[in-house]
Short mmCIF file of C-alpha atoms in Angstrom, two decimals:
data_model
loop_
_atom_site.label_atom_id
_atom_site.label_comp_id
_atom_site.label_asym_id
_atom_site.label_seq_id
_atom_site.Cartn_x
_atom_site.Cartn_y
_atom_site.Cartn_z
CA MET A 1223 -103.60 8.67 9.35
CA SER A 1224 -100.43 10.31 10.68
CA THR A 1225 -98.65 9.10 13.81
CA LEU A 1226 -96.12 10.77 16.10
CA PHE A 1227 -93.76 8.24 17.68
CA LEU A 1228 -91.72 9.26 20.72
CA ILE A 1229 -89.04 6.60 21.19
CA GLY A 1230 -87.17 6.06 24.43
CA ASN A 1231 -89.69 7.10 27.09
CA VAL A 1232 -89.75 4.30 29.63
CA ASP A 1233 -89.85 4.24 33.38
CA ILE A 1234 -87.77 1.90 35.50
CA THR A 1235 -90.28 -0.93 35.06
CA GLY A 1236 -89.92 -0.75 31.28
CA THR A 1237 -93.50 0.40 30.80
CA ALA A 1238 -94.14 3.34 28.50
CA THR A 1239 -96.65 5.81 29.87
CA GLU A 1240 -98.15 9.07 28.67
CA SER A 1241 -97.11 10.76 31.91
CA ASN A 1242 -93.52 9.69 31.48
CA LYS A 1243 -92.49 12.26 28.84
CA ASN A 1244 -88.82 12.94 29.45
CA ASP A 1245 -87.23 16.32 28.84
CA ASP A 1246 -85.85 15.31 25.42
CA PHE A 1247 -89.27 15.79 23.83
CA THR A 1248 -90.48 18.90 25.64
CA THR A 1249 -89.60 21.37 22.86
CA MET A 1250 -91.14 19.15 20.19
CA LEU A 1251 -94.41 18.78 22.08
CA SER A 1252 -94.51 22.51 22.82
CA ALA A 1253 -94.20 23.26 19.09
CA LEU A 1254 -97.11 20.93 18.38
CA GLU A 1255 -99.27 22.52 21.04
CA ASP A 1256 -98.55 26.10 19.97
CA THR A 1257 -101.99 27.68 19.53
CA THR A 1258 -100.68 30.19 16.96
CA THR A 1259 -100.09 27.38 14.45
CA ASN A 1260 -102.21 24.65 12.88
CA TYR A 1261 -99.82 21.89 13.88
CA ASP A 1262 -101.92 20.56 16.74
CA ASN A 1263 -103.94 18.40 14.30
CA LEU A 1264 -101.01 17.07 12.23
CA PHE A 1265 -100.94 13.76 14.08
CA GLN A 1266 -104.12 11.84 14.79
CA ARG A 1267 -102.17 9.38 16.93
CA LYS A 1268 -99.31 9.93 19.41
CA LEU A 1269 -97.47 6.86 20.73
CA ILE A 1270 -94.70 6.49 23.29
CA LEU A 1271 -92.53 3.41 22.71
CA PRO A 1272 -89.44 2.23 24.58
CA ASP A 1273 -87.05 1.31 21.75
CA LEU A 1274 -86.48 0.59 18.06
CA ASP A 1275 -87.63 -3.03 18.39
CA SER A 1276 -91.04 -1.96 19.64
CA LEU A 1277 -91.28 0.68 16.89
CA LEU A 1278 -90.69 -1.90 14.15
CA TRP A 1279 -93.14 -4.35 15.71
CA ARG A 1280 -95.80 -1.62 15.83
CA ILE A 1281 -95.27 -0.57 12.20
CA TYR A 1282 -95.35 -4.16 10.93
CA SER A 1283 -98.47 -4.89 13.03
CA ASP A 1284 -100.26 -1.77 11.78
CA ARG A 1285 -99.46 -2.58 8.16
CA LEU A 1286 -100.91 -6.08 8.56
CA LEU A 1287 -104.28 -4.89 9.83
CA PRO A 1288 -107.32 -5.95 7.76
CA LEU A 1289 -108.23 -3.82 4.75
CA PRO A 1290 -109.35 -1.09 4.47
CA ASN A 1291 -106.39 -0.10 6.62
CA ASN A 1292 -106.15 3.49 7.80
CA LEU A 1293 -102.85 2.65 9.52
CA ASN A 1294 -100.98 1.73 6.34
CA TYR A 1295 -98.55 4.70 6.64
CA GLU A 1296 -99.35 5.84 3.10
CA THR A 1297 -102.34 8.10 3.76
CA GLY A 1298 -100.39 10.48 5.98
CA ILE A 1299 -96.92 11.41 7.19
CA SER A 1300 -95.62 9.80 10.37
CA LEU A 1301 -92.76 11.20 12.43
CA VAL A 1302 -90.34 9.27 14.63
CA VAL A 1303 -88.60 11.37 17.30
CA TYR A 1304 -85.75 9.67 19.14
CA HIS A 1305 -82.38 10.17 20.85
CA SER A 1306 -79.83 7.91 19.16
CA ASP A 1307 -77.61 7.78 22.26
CA LYS A 1308 -80.47 6.44 24.38
CA ILE A 1309 -81.98 3.65 22.28
CA LEU A 1310 -80.52 0.23 21.59
CA PRO A 1311 -79.23 -0.61 19.11
CA GLN A 1312 -77.85 2.91 18.68
CA MET A 1313 -78.77 4.19 15.25
CA ASN A 1314 -78.07 7.63 13.87
CA ILE A 1315 -80.35 9.45 11.45
CA ARG A 1316 -78.51 8.23 8.35
CA GLN A 1317 -78.71 4.61 9.48
CA MET A 1318 -82.38 4.96 10.42
CA ASN A 1319 -83.27 6.42 7.02
CA HIS A 1320 -81.29 3.68 5.29
CA LEU A 1321 -83.06 0.95 7.27
CA PHE A 1322 -86.52 2.25 6.40
CA LYS A 1323 -85.71 2.81 2.71
CA GLN A 1324 -84.63 -0.82 2.46
CA TYR A 1325 -87.42 -2.50 4.41
CA PHE A 1326 -90.36 -0.06 4.48
CA ALA A 1327 -89.99 1.57 1.07
CA THR A 1328 -93.52 2.84 0.38
CA LEU A 1329 -94.22 4.19 3.88
CA ASN A 1330 -94.19 7.94 4.46
CA ILE A 1331 -92.12 8.05 7.64
CA CYS A 1332 -89.55 10.66 8.62
CA PHE A 1333 -87.15 10.92 11.57
CA ILE A 1334 -85.72 13.40 14.04
CA ASP A 1335 -82.62 12.45 15.99
CA ILE A 1336 -82.72 15.03 18.75
CA SER A 1337 -79.17 14.19 19.85
CA ILE A 1338 -77.87 16.18 16.87
CA MET A 1339 -80.51 18.93 16.78
CA ASP A 1340 -80.34 22.46 17.98
CA ASN A 1341 -83.13 22.17 20.55
CA SER A 1342 -84.96 25.33 19.47
CA THR A 1343 -88.66 25.77 18.79
CA ASN A 1344 -87.95 27.24 15.33
CA ASN A 1345 -86.19 24.08 14.18
CA TYR A 1346 -89.18 21.96 15.14
CA MET A 1347 -91.56 24.46 13.53
CA ASN A 1348 -89.69 24.11 10.23
CA ILE A 1349 -89.94 20.34 10.38
CA LEU A 1350 -93.65 20.48 11.14
CA HIS A 1351 -94.18 22.91 8.27
CA ASP A 1352 -92.53 20.44 5.87
CA ILE A 1353 -94.77 17.66 7.18
CA GLN A 1354 -97.83 19.82 6.62
CA ASP A 1355 -96.76 20.35 2.99
CA ASP A 1356 -96.23 16.62 2.54
CA LEU A 1357 -99.70 15.91 3.91
CA ALA A 1358 -101.20 18.00 1.13
CA ILE A 1359 -99.62 15.57 -1.36
CA THR A 1360 -100.67 12.39 0.43
CA ARG A 1361 -104.30 13.53 0.57
CA ASN A 1362 -104.60 14.24 -3.14
CA ARG A 1363 -104.62 11.37 -5.61
CA VAL A 1364 -103.33 13.31 -8.63
CA LEU A 1365 -100.44 14.96 -6.81
CA LYS A 1366 -99.56 11.71 -5.08
CA MET A 1367 -99.32 9.69 -8.31
CA ASN A 1368 -97.34 12.48 -9.95
CA HIS A 1369 -95.00 12.55 -6.94
CA TRP A 1370 -94.56 8.77 -6.90
CA MET A 1371 -93.61 8.76 -10.58
CA ASN A 1372 -91.47 11.86 -10.95
CA HIS A 1373 -90.15 13.15 -7.66
CA SER A 1374 -86.46 13.00 -6.80
CA ALA A 1375 -84.49 14.71 -4.08
CA THR A 1376 -83.31 17.39 -6.51
CA SER A 1377 -86.72 19.02 -6.90
CA CYS A 1378 -88.00 19.35 -3.33
CA SER A 1379 -87.42 17.85 0.07
CA SER A 1380 -90.22 15.43 0.87
CA SER A 1381 -90.90 12.38 3.01
CA VAL A 1382 -93.50 11.04 0.56
CA TYR A 1383 -92.47 7.87 -1.28
CA SER A 1384 -91.13 8.19 -4.83
CA MET A 1385 -90.05 5.55 -7.34
CA MET A 1386 -86.82 7.39 -8.14
CA ARG A 1387 -85.84 7.50 -4.47
CA GLN A 1388 -86.43 3.77 -4.10
CA PHE A 1389 -84.64 3.05 -7.38
CA ASN A 1390 -81.60 5.08 -6.32
CA ALA A 1391 -81.55 3.64 -2.80
CA TYR A 1392 -81.31 0.12 -4.20
CA ASN A 1393 -79.01 0.84 -7.13
CA ASP A 1394 -76.47 2.63 -4.96
CA VAL A 1395 -75.68 -0.80 -3.47
CA SER A 1396 -73.91 -3.31 -5.73
CA ILE A 1397 -74.55 -7.05 -5.40
CA LYS A 1398 -71.18 -7.66 -3.73
CA ASP A 1399 -71.74 -4.80 -1.26
CA ARG A 1400 -75.21 -5.85 -0.14
CA GLU A 1401 -75.57 -5.68 3.61
CA PRO A 1402 -76.79 -8.51 5.83
CA ILE A 1403 -80.29 -8.17 7.22
CA PRO A 1404 -79.97 -5.99 10.36
CA ARG A 1405 -80.29 -7.73 13.71
CA VAL A 1406 -83.26 -5.59 14.69
CA ILE A 1407 -85.17 -6.98 11.65
CA ARG A 1408 -83.71 -10.48 11.71
CA ASN A 1409 -84.71 -11.11 15.32
CA ILE A 1410 -88.42 -10.46 14.78
CA ASP A 1411 -90.56 -13.58 15.10
CA PHE A 1412 -92.65 -13.09 11.96
CA GLN A 1413 -94.69 -16.23 12.48
CA ARG A 1414 -95.89 -14.80 15.79
CA LEU A 1415 -96.47 -11.44 14.14
CA LEU A 1416 -98.66 -13.10 11.51
CA THR A 1417 -100.69 -15.17 13.97
CA GLN A 1418 -104.20 -13.75 14.09
CA PRO A 1419 -105.82 -13.50 17.54
CA ASP A 1420 -108.59 -15.99 16.78
CA GLU A 1421 -106.33 -18.58 15.13
CA LEU A 1422 -105.85 -21.86 16.97
CA ILE A 1423 -105.20 -23.95 13.86
CA LEU A 1424 -102.22 -26.33 13.74
CA GLU A 1425 -99.54 -25.56 11.14
CA ASN A 1426 -100.18 -28.72 9.12
CA ASP A 1427 -103.89 -27.93 8.99
CA GLU A 1428 -103.13 -24.31 8.11
CA GLU A 1429 -100.85 -25.35 5.25
CA LYS A 1430 -103.54 -27.62 3.86
CA LYS A 1431 -106.12 -24.86 4.21
CA TYR A 1432 -104.11 -22.40 2.14
CA LEU A 1433 -102.91 -24.88 -0.48
CA ASP A 1434 -106.51 -26.05 -0.96
CA LEU A 1435 -107.55 -22.42 -1.32
CA LEU A 1436 -104.87 -21.87 -3.98
CA SER A 1437 -105.62 -25.07 -5.89
CA THR A 1438 -108.79 -23.90 -7.62
CA TRP A 1439 -109.47 -21.43 -10.41
CA ASN A 1440 -112.23 -20.02 -8.20
CA PHE A 1441 -109.53 -18.42 -6.04
CA SER A 1442 -110.30 -14.82 -5.07
CA ALA A 1443 -107.54 -12.76 -3.44
CA LEU A 1444 -110.12 -10.04 -2.80
CA ASN A 1445 -111.72 -12.18 -0.10
CA LEU A 1446 -108.52 -12.31 1.95
CA ASN A 1447 -106.90 -9.90 4.40
CA THR A 1448 -103.22 -8.96 4.25
CA ILE A 1449 -102.07 -11.69 6.65
CA GLU A 1450 -103.98 -14.32 4.67
CA LEU A 1451 -102.46 -13.06 1.41
CA ILE A 1452 -98.96 -13.34 2.86
CA LYS A 1453 -99.70 -16.85 4.09
CA CYS A 1454 -100.90 -17.83 0.61
CA GLY A 1455 -97.53 -16.74 -0.74
CA PHE A 1456 -95.67 -18.38 2.14
CA TYR A 1457 -97.19 -21.85 1.86
CA LEU A 1458 -97.02 -21.99 -1.93
CA ILE A 1459 -93.43 -20.74 -2.23
CA ARG A 1460 -92.29 -22.95 0.66
CA LYS A 1461 -93.86 -25.96 -1.05
CA LEU A 1462 -92.23 -25.13 -4.40
CA SER A 1463 -88.86 -24.37 -2.79
CA LYS A 1464 -88.80 -27.82 -1.17
CA LEU A 1465 -89.67 -29.51 -4.46
CA ALA A 1466 -86.94 -27.50 -6.22
CA ASN A 1467 -84.45 -28.23 -3.41
CA VAL A 1468 -83.76 -24.56 -2.72
CA PRO A 1469 -84.67 -24.33 0.97
CA ILE A 1470 -85.30 -21.12 2.89
CA THR A 1471 -86.11 -20.81 6.60
CA ASP A 1472 -89.68 -19.93 7.53
CA ASN A 1473 -88.72 -16.64 9.17
CA LYS A 1474 -86.68 -15.51 6.14
CA LEU A 1475 -89.52 -16.38 3.77
CA TYR A 1476 -92.04 -14.50 5.90
CA LEU A 1477 -89.69 -11.49 5.97
CA LEU A 1478 -89.26 -11.65 2.19
CA LEU A 1479 -93.02 -11.65 1.62
CA ILE A 1480 -93.70 -8.91 4.17
CA THR A 1481 -90.97 -6.77 2.57
CA VAL A 1482 -92.57 -7.36 -0.83
CA GLU A 1483 -95.99 -6.38 0.55
CA LEU A 1484 -94.45 -3.21 1.97
CA SER A 1485 -93.13 -2.40 -1.50
CA TYR A 1486 -96.63 -2.44 -3.02
CA HIS A 1487 -99.09 0.40 -2.42
CA GLN A 1488 -102.03 -0.81 -0.33
CA ILE A 1489 -103.98 2.26 -1.43
CA ASN A 1490 -103.86 1.40 -5.14
CA LYS A 1491 -107.21 0.18 -6.37
CA PHE A 1492 -105.89 -2.63 -8.59
CA HIS A 1493 -102.09 -2.84 -8.70
CA ASN A 1494 -101.47 -3.86 -5.10
CA PHE A 1495 -100.45 -6.95 -3.11
CA ARG A 1496 -103.86 -8.56 -3.69
CA HIS A 1497 -103.21 -8.46 -7.44
CA CYS A 1498 -99.70 -9.82 -6.84
CA ILE A 1499 -100.99 -12.90 -4.98
CA ASP A 1500 -103.79 -13.34 -7.52
CA VAL A 1501 -101.23 -13.49 -10.35
CA MET A 1502 -98.94 -15.78 -8.33
CA GLN A 1503 -101.82 -18.24 -7.87
CA ALA A 1504 -102.84 -18.05 -11.54
CA CYS A 1505 -99.23 -18.50 -12.63
CA TRP A 1506 -98.84 -21.62 -10.49
CA GLN A 1507 -102.12 -23.12 -11.71
CA ILE A 1508 -101.21 -22.56 -15.37
CA CYS A 1509 -97.78 -24.09 -14.70
CA GLU A 1510 -99.51 -27.17 -13.27
CA TYR A 1511 -101.24 -27.64 -16.63
CA ILE A 1512 -98.21 -26.88 -18.83
CA ILE A 1513 -95.01 -27.78 -16.93
CA PRO A 1514 -96.17 -29.84 -13.92
CA GLU A 1515 -92.82 -31.59 -13.34
CA ASN A 1516 -90.51 -28.59 -13.73
CA HIS A 1517 -90.31 -27.58 -10.07
CA MET A 1518 -87.50 -25.04 -10.33
CA THR A 1519 -89.24 -23.15 -13.14
CA LYS A 1520 -92.53 -23.19 -11.21
CA LEU A 1521 -90.75 -21.69 -8.19
CA LEU A 1522 -89.04 -18.99 -10.26
CA LEU A 1523 -92.29 -18.05 -11.99
CA ALA A 1524 -94.20 -17.92 -8.69
CA LEU A 1525 -91.53 -15.52 -7.46
CA ALA A 1526 -91.67 -13.52 -10.70
CA ALA A 1527 -95.43 -13.17 -10.27
CA THR A 1528 -94.95 -12.07 -6.67
CA GLY A 1529 -92.66 -9.23 -7.71
CA HIS A 1530 -94.06 -8.43 -11.14
CA ASP A 1531 -95.78 -5.14 -10.15
CA ILE A 1532 -93.75 -4.17 -7.10
CA GLY A 1533 -93.82 -0.40 -6.48
CA HIS A 1534 -96.49 0.09 -9.17
CA PRO A 1535 -97.82 3.68 -9.06
CA GLY A 1536 -101.26 2.78 -10.42
CA THR A 1537 -100.51 4.47 -13.75
CA ASN A 1538 -99.00 3.24 -17.03
CA ASN A 1539 -95.92 3.59 -19.20
CA SER A 1540 -97.45 6.21 -21.47
CA LEU A 1541 -97.73 8.66 -18.57
CA PHE A 1542 -93.94 8.58 -18.26
CA ILE A 1543 -93.45 9.52 -21.90
CA ASN A 1544 -92.26 13.09 -21.28
CA SER A 1545 -90.39 12.32 -18.08
CA ASN A 1546 -86.66 12.74 -18.04
CA ASN A 1547 -85.33 10.52 -15.29
CA GLU A 1548 -83.38 7.31 -14.85
CA LEU A 1549 -86.49 5.12 -15.06
CA THR A 1550 -87.35 6.09 -18.64
CA LYS A 1551 -84.11 4.79 -20.15
CA ASN A 1552 -85.72 1.36 -20.55
CA THR A 1553 -88.41 0.62 -23.15
CA SER A 1554 -90.58 -1.25 -20.64
CA ILE A 1555 -90.41 1.51 -18.03
CA LEU A 1556 -92.56 0.11 -15.24
CA GLU A 1557 -91.69 -3.54 -15.87
CA SER A 1558 -87.94 -2.80 -15.74
CA PHE A 1559 -88.47 -0.89 -12.51
CA HIS A 1560 -90.46 -3.77 -10.98
CA TYR A 1561 -87.73 -6.27 -11.86
CA ASN A 1562 -84.94 -4.01 -10.61
CA ILE A 1563 -86.57 -3.52 -7.21
CA PHE A 1564 -87.63 -7.14 -6.80
CA ASN A 1565 -84.21 -8.44 -7.83
CA HIS A 1566 -82.62 -6.31 -5.12
CA ILE A 1567 -85.05 -7.54 -2.46
CA LEU A 1568 -84.58 -11.15 -3.56
CA GLY A 1569 -80.80 -10.76 -3.43
CA ASN A 1570 -81.00 -9.49 0.15
CA HIS A 1571 -83.41 -12.13 1.40
CA TRP A 1572 -82.74 -15.27 -0.66
CA SER A 1573 -79.25 -15.10 -2.13
CA LYS A 1574 -79.30 -18.70 -3.39
CA ILE A 1575 -82.28 -18.00 -5.63
CA ASN A 1576 -80.71 -14.75 -6.72
CA SER A 1577 -77.50 -16.54 -7.72
CA ILE A 1578 -79.53 -19.02 -9.79
CA THR A 1579 -81.40 -16.29 -11.65
CA THR A 1580 -78.24 -14.29 -12.38
CA ALA A 1581 -76.13 -17.22 -13.55
CA GLY A 1582 -76.61 -15.97 -17.09
CA SER A 1583 -78.88 -13.44 -18.75
CA THR A 1584 -80.59 -16.12 -20.84
CA ASN A 1585 -81.39 -18.08 -17.68
CA ASN A 1586 -82.96 -15.26 -15.73
CA LEU A 1587 -86.51 -16.50 -15.86
CA ILE A 1588 -87.68 -14.04 -13.21
CA GLU A 1589 -86.53 -11.09 -15.32
CA LYS A 1590 -88.05 -12.54 -18.50
CA GLY A 1591 -91.32 -13.24 -16.71
CA ILE A 1592 -91.67 -9.76 -15.24
CA LEU A 1593 -90.77 -8.00 -18.50
CA ALA A 1594 -93.37 -10.15 -20.30
CA THR A 1595 -96.16 -8.27 -18.49
CA ASP A 1596 -95.58 -5.14 -20.60
CA MET A 1597 -98.89 -4.77 -22.48
CA SER A 1598 -97.10 -3.14 -25.43
CA LEU A 1599 -95.67 -6.61 -26.17
CA HIS A 1600 -99.10 -8.27 -26.19
CA SER A 1601 -99.38 -8.74 -29.95
CA SER A 1602 -95.95 -10.38 -30.11
CA TYR A 1603 -97.11 -13.10 -27.71
CA VAL A 1604 -100.27 -13.66 -29.72
CA GLU A 1605 -98.03 -14.08 -32.76
CA ILE A 1606 -95.82 -16.60 -30.94
CA LEU A 1607 -98.89 -18.64 -29.97
CA THR A 1608 -100.17 -18.47 -33.55
CA GLN A 1609 -96.93 -19.95 -34.88
CA LYS A 1610 -96.68 -22.89 -32.44
CA LYS A 1611 -98.44 -26.23 -32.58
CA ASP A 1612 -97.31 -27.79 -29.28
CA LYS A 1613 -95.11 -27.22 -26.25
CA SER A 1614 -92.00 -28.70 -27.85
CA GLU A 1615 -91.79 -25.76 -30.29
CA PHE A 1616 -91.44 -23.11 -27.57
CA THR A 1617 -88.14 -21.83 -26.28
CA MET A 1618 -88.01 -21.67 -22.50
CA THR A 1619 -88.08 -17.85 -22.62
CA GLU A 1620 -91.19 -17.93 -24.83
CA LEU A 1621 -92.91 -20.47 -22.61
CA ILE A 1622 -92.35 -18.71 -19.30
CA SER A 1623 -93.26 -15.35 -20.86
CA ILE A 1624 -96.55 -16.78 -22.10
CA ILE A 1625 -97.34 -18.27 -18.66
CA VAL A 1626 -96.71 -15.06 -16.70
CA LYS A 1627 -98.44 -13.00 -19.38
CA ALA A 1628 -101.53 -15.22 -19.18
CA ALA A 1629 -101.60 -15.04 -15.38
CA ASP A 1630 -101.29 -11.24 -15.41
CA ILE A 1631 -104.42 -10.76 -17.54
CA SER A 1632 -106.35 -13.72 -16.14
CA ASN A 1633 -109.00 -11.67 -14.31
CA VAL A 1634 -111.39 -12.00 -17.25
CA THR A 1635 -110.99 -15.80 -17.10
CA ARG A 1636 -112.19 -16.06 -13.50
CA PRO A 1637 -115.82 -16.92 -12.66
CA LEU A 1638 -118.08 -13.92 -13.24
CA ASN A 1639 -118.59 -12.88 -9.60
CA ILE A 1640 -114.81 -12.74 -9.11
CA SER A 1641 -114.05 -11.21 -12.49
CA ALA A 1642 -116.63 -8.44 -11.97
CA LYS A 1643 -114.93 -7.32 -8.77
CA TRP A 1644 -111.56 -7.06 -10.48
CA ALA A 1645 -113.30 -5.20 -13.31
CA LEU A 1646 -114.47 -2.54 -10.87
CA LEU A 1647 -110.97 -2.08 -9.45
CA ILE A 1648 -109.22 -1.72 -12.81
CA THR A 1649 -111.97 0.67 -13.95
CA LEU A 1650 -111.35 2.89 -10.93
CA GLU A 1651 -107.60 2.83 -11.47
CA PHE A 1652 -108.03 3.77 -15.13
CA GLY A 1653 -110.08 6.68 -13.85
CA ASP A 1654 -107.11 7.82 -11.76
CA CYS A 1655 -104.88 7.60 -14.84
CA ALA A 1656 -107.34 9.75 -16.78
CA LEU A 1657 -107.27 12.39 -14.02
CA LEU A 1658 -103.49 12.50 -14.14
CA GLN A 1659 -103.44 12.63 -17.95
CA ASN A 1660 -105.94 15.50 -17.94
CA PHE A 1661 -103.84 17.30 -15.38
CA TYR A 1662 -100.73 17.09 -17.54
CA LYS A 1663 -102.68 18.09 -20.64
CA GLY A 1664 -105.05 20.70 -19.24
CA GLU A 1665 -102.52 22.48 -17.07
CA ASN A 1666 -99.79 22.26 -19.71
CA ASN A 1667 -97.65 20.56 -17.09
CA PRO A 1668 -94.78 18.42 -18.36
CA ASN A 1669 -94.68 15.25 -16.30
CA ASN A 1670 -91.08 15.67 -15.28
CA ASP A 1671 -89.43 16.34 -11.94
CA VAL A 1672 -91.89 19.03 -10.86
CA ASN A 1673 -92.12 20.53 -7.41
CA CYS A 1674 -95.36 19.24 -5.89
CA PHE A 1675 -95.64 22.14 -3.48
CA GLU A 1676 -95.46 24.61 -6.36
CA LEU A 1677 -98.29 22.73 -8.08
CA LEU A 1678 -100.46 23.26 -5.03
CA LYS A 1679 -99.78 26.98 -5.08
CA THR A 1680 -100.19 27.33 -8.85
CA HIS A 1681 -103.45 25.38 -9.17
CA PRO A 1682 -105.31 25.82 -5.87
CA CYS A 1683 -108.80 25.96 -7.39
CA LYS A 1684 -108.76 22.99 -9.74
CA GLU A 1685 -111.28 20.30 -8.83
CA HIS A 1686 -108.82 17.44 -9.18
CA LEU A 1687 -106.43 19.20 -6.79
CA THR A 1688 -108.98 20.03 -4.10
CA LYS A 1689 -110.74 16.74 -3.43
CA ALA A 1690 -111.55 15.77 0.16
CA ASP A 1691 -108.80 14.90 2.59
CA ASN A 1692 -107.82 11.25 2.81
CA ILE A 1693 -109.56 10.49 -0.48
CA ASP A 1694 -107.75 7.16 -0.85
CA MET A 1695 -109.14 5.83 2.43
CA ASP A 1696 -112.63 7.15 1.67
CA THR A 1697 -112.56 5.31 -1.65
CA GLU A 1698 -111.03 2.18 -0.12
CA ILE A 1699 -113.81 1.96 2.48
CA GLU A 1700 -116.47 2.49 -0.18
CA ILE A 1701 -114.95 -0.22 -2.40
CA TYR A 1702 -114.61 -2.67 0.49
CA GLU A 1703 -118.24 -2.25 1.52
CA LEU A 1704 -119.41 -2.68 -2.05
CA LEU A 1705 -117.34 -5.81 -2.76
CA HIS A 1706 -117.98 -7.51 0.57
CA GLN A 1707 -121.74 -7.30 0.77
CA MET A 1708 -123.35 -10.38 2.29
CA ASN A 1709 -125.03 -11.14 -1.04
CA PHE A 1710 -122.83 -9.57 -3.70
CA ASP A 1711 -124.99 -8.42 -6.63
CA ILE A 1712 -123.41 -7.30 -9.92
CA ASP A 1713 -126.54 -5.29 -10.76
CA ASN A 1714 -125.94 -3.12 -7.69
CA LEU A 1715 -122.35 -2.69 -8.83
CA LEU A 1716 -123.45 -1.55 -12.28
CA LYS A 1717 -125.92 0.99 -10.91
CA LYS A 1718 -123.01 2.87 -9.41
CA TYR A 1719 -120.42 2.05 -12.11
CA PRO A 1720 -122.32 1.61 -15.40
CA MET A 1721 -119.12 1.93 -17.46
CA ILE A 1722 -117.82 -1.51 -16.43
CA PRO A 1723 -119.44 -3.53 -19.28
CA ASN A 1724 -117.87 -1.31 -21.94
CA GLY A 1725 -114.42 -1.69 -20.42
CA GLN A 1726 -114.72 -5.46 -20.09
CA ILE A 1727 -116.00 -5.95 -23.63
CA PHE A 1728 -113.20 -3.76 -25.00
CA PHE A 1729 -110.49 -5.64 -23.09
CA ILE A 1730 -111.84 -9.05 -24.07
CA ASP A 1731 -112.22 -8.14 -27.75
CA THR A 1732 -108.92 -6.28 -28.01
CA PHE A 1733 -106.63 -8.47 -25.91
CA ALA A 1734 -107.94 -11.42 -23.94
CA TYR A 1735 -110.06 -13.53 -26.31
CA LYS A 1736 -107.53 -13.95 -29.10
CA PHE A 1737 -104.66 -14.58 -26.69
CA PHE A 1738 -106.43 -17.22 -24.61
CA ASN A 1739 -108.04 -18.79 -27.68
CA LYS A 1740 -104.61 -19.28 -29.25
CA LEU A 1741 -103.28 -20.53 -25.91
CA SER A 1742 -106.04 -23.15 -25.67
CA GLU A 1743 -105.33 -24.31 -29.22
CA VAL A 1744 -101.74 -25.10 -28.26
CA PHE A 1745 -102.64 -26.34 -24.76
CA PRO A 1746 -106.17 -27.84 -25.00
CA ASN A 1747 -106.35 -28.52 -21.25
CA LEU A 1748 -106.58 -24.73 -20.78
CA LYS A 1749 -109.70 -24.43 -22.91
CA PHE A 1750 -111.77 -23.72 -19.79
CA LEU A 1751 -110.12 -20.27 -19.68
CA VAL A 1752 -111.43 -19.16 -23.06
CA ASP A 1753 -114.81 -20.78 -22.35
CA THR A 1754 -115.15 -18.59 -19.25
CA ILE A 1755 -114.12 -15.51 -21.22
CA VAL A 1756 -116.93 -16.18 -23.71
CA GLU A 1757 -119.47 -16.63 -20.90
CA ASN A 1758 -118.34 -13.43 -19.19
CA LYS A 1759 -118.40 -11.43 -22.41
CA ASN A 1760 -121.93 -12.61 -23.21
CA TYR A 1761 -123.01 -11.40 -19.77
CA TRP A 1762 -121.43 -7.95 -20.26
CA VAL A 1763 -122.97 -7.63 -23.74
CA GLN A 1764 -126.37 -8.43 -22.27
CA LYS A 1765 -125.89 -5.81 -19.54
CA LYS A 1766 -124.84 -3.24 -22.10
CA GLU A 1767 -128.00 -3.90 -24.09
CA GLU A 1768 -130.09 -3.54 -20.94
CA GLN A 1769 -128.45 -0.19 -20.23
CA LYS A 1770 -129.55 1.08 -23.62
#
C-alpha cells in the first residue's frame, strides 16, 4: 500500500482535519486529481499530520501491525510532502532523507520539501511519474530482488530500497563521526508504542511470560506478531546484558530492536525478522548447554544472531557472482554485508557493546558469528567438529562459530509441526531465487547495476515480469492463512506444496545430519537435536513414498 502524507496541516486547536488543507499543498493535490493522468490511484491512503513527531509515530505504529501487514511501507511507495519552515524541528530535504536512511532503511518513502520547490504542476507531475515507475518495481518480485541487490544511484533515480544505498549511507560515516540519535527519535516512548491495546499484564509477569516462551526448544517465532518478536528480543537481551554487566536503558534497547526489525524485509518469506528471533532463541538455548556461565559471550552471540541476516534480499551469494559493486569485494558477500550494517546500527545505539566487539579483530565475536553463517563454509565446520573430542579443544572463534552456525540451520531440529512451517517458507524463497536466476539466464541479463525501468520496457510480456500487483502481500496472506489454521495439518500443506519432502530430505542428508551428529558427539547433551532430525527425516521419507 502507498500512502501520501501531508505534514503541517493543523488548525488552531492542533487537530488535523481533511477540510484543513492549507494552500501549500494545493498544487500537489491538483496534480493528483488531474483526470488526464493515472495518478489519482497512486496512493491508497492520504493522511494529514501536524508535524514530524506524529509522522514518525505513525510509521512506527504501521510497521508494528500484525502480519500479514499491508502497511509495511515495502509493498508500495509512500510520499511525504512538507514545508521545512513550518514544522518543528525544522528539517530540510537532505536531513530528512538522512534520518530515514539511518532509521527506516528498508522502507520505500520519498520526500518533497515544498519550501524549495518551484510550485508548478509540471514539477509535481514529474515526481508522480517517478513514483509510478517505482511502483512497477515494488509490485514485481523479480524486479524487486534484482533492484535490492544491484541498484545504486548511478543507474537510475529510485525511492525503492537497495543494499548498495544502505551500505553507502552507513559507510560514509566513520565511527568517530557517528551522530547522536536525533531528538525526534530519542524522545519517542517505545514502551508505550509497543503496548498492545488488550495488554494489561504487569512488566514482571510479561518478562516471565517471554522468558518462559524462549526457554523451550518448542519455540516457534511463526506464532508471534512483530511486537511479540521484538519483546522476545528485548527481554532476553536485557537479561543477558544485566548478567554481563553491560547495561542499556529500556528505551534504547527497544529502539535498537525496532531499528533492526526495520532493516529486515517483512515481505521476505524466510529471511525476515521472524527468522532473526528464531535464530537468537536457538543460539541462546545452545549456549545454555555449552557455555552456561559465560554471560558476555552469550550476550554477544544473541546480538550476532539478531543481526546475522539484516537487510537480506531473500537470495544467495551465487546470484551476486557477476555483479560488479562494492558488496562483492568480500568472499562472504551477504554475510559481510549483514555484519557491516549491524555493526553500524550497534555502534549508534549501544556504543559500549560496540567498543567491546572492536577492541581487537580476534575478539570480535559478533563479526565471527555472523560470518560463520555462510553456507559455503559448512564443510569446514563439520571438519572442525570431526577433529575435536571435547569443548577444551575448541578455540573461542571455533566455538562461537559452531554455535551460531548450528542455530542458523536449526529449523530441521525443531518439532515436526514447527519444522514443516519453516520448510514451506524456505521452499518458497528458493522458488523466488530460481525465478531470478532464470531471468538472468533466459534474458541474457548480467546481474549488474541495471536500470529497472529499462527492464520493464524491454521485457513487458514475460510471465515473471507481469505477475499480479502486490504479489508479495497476496502471497503473505496466503501463507499466513495456511500456517495459522486452527488445526494445522501437514498433509494439507503437502497437497499444495508437494515438493517440500524432497527439499527437506536433501538438506538433512547434505548438511544437517552430519553436522548435528558430530556436534552431539562432542556435546552429548545436544543429542536431542540429531534425534529430532532423524524423526523428521523419517516422516519426510514416508511422505515421499506416499506421493509415489
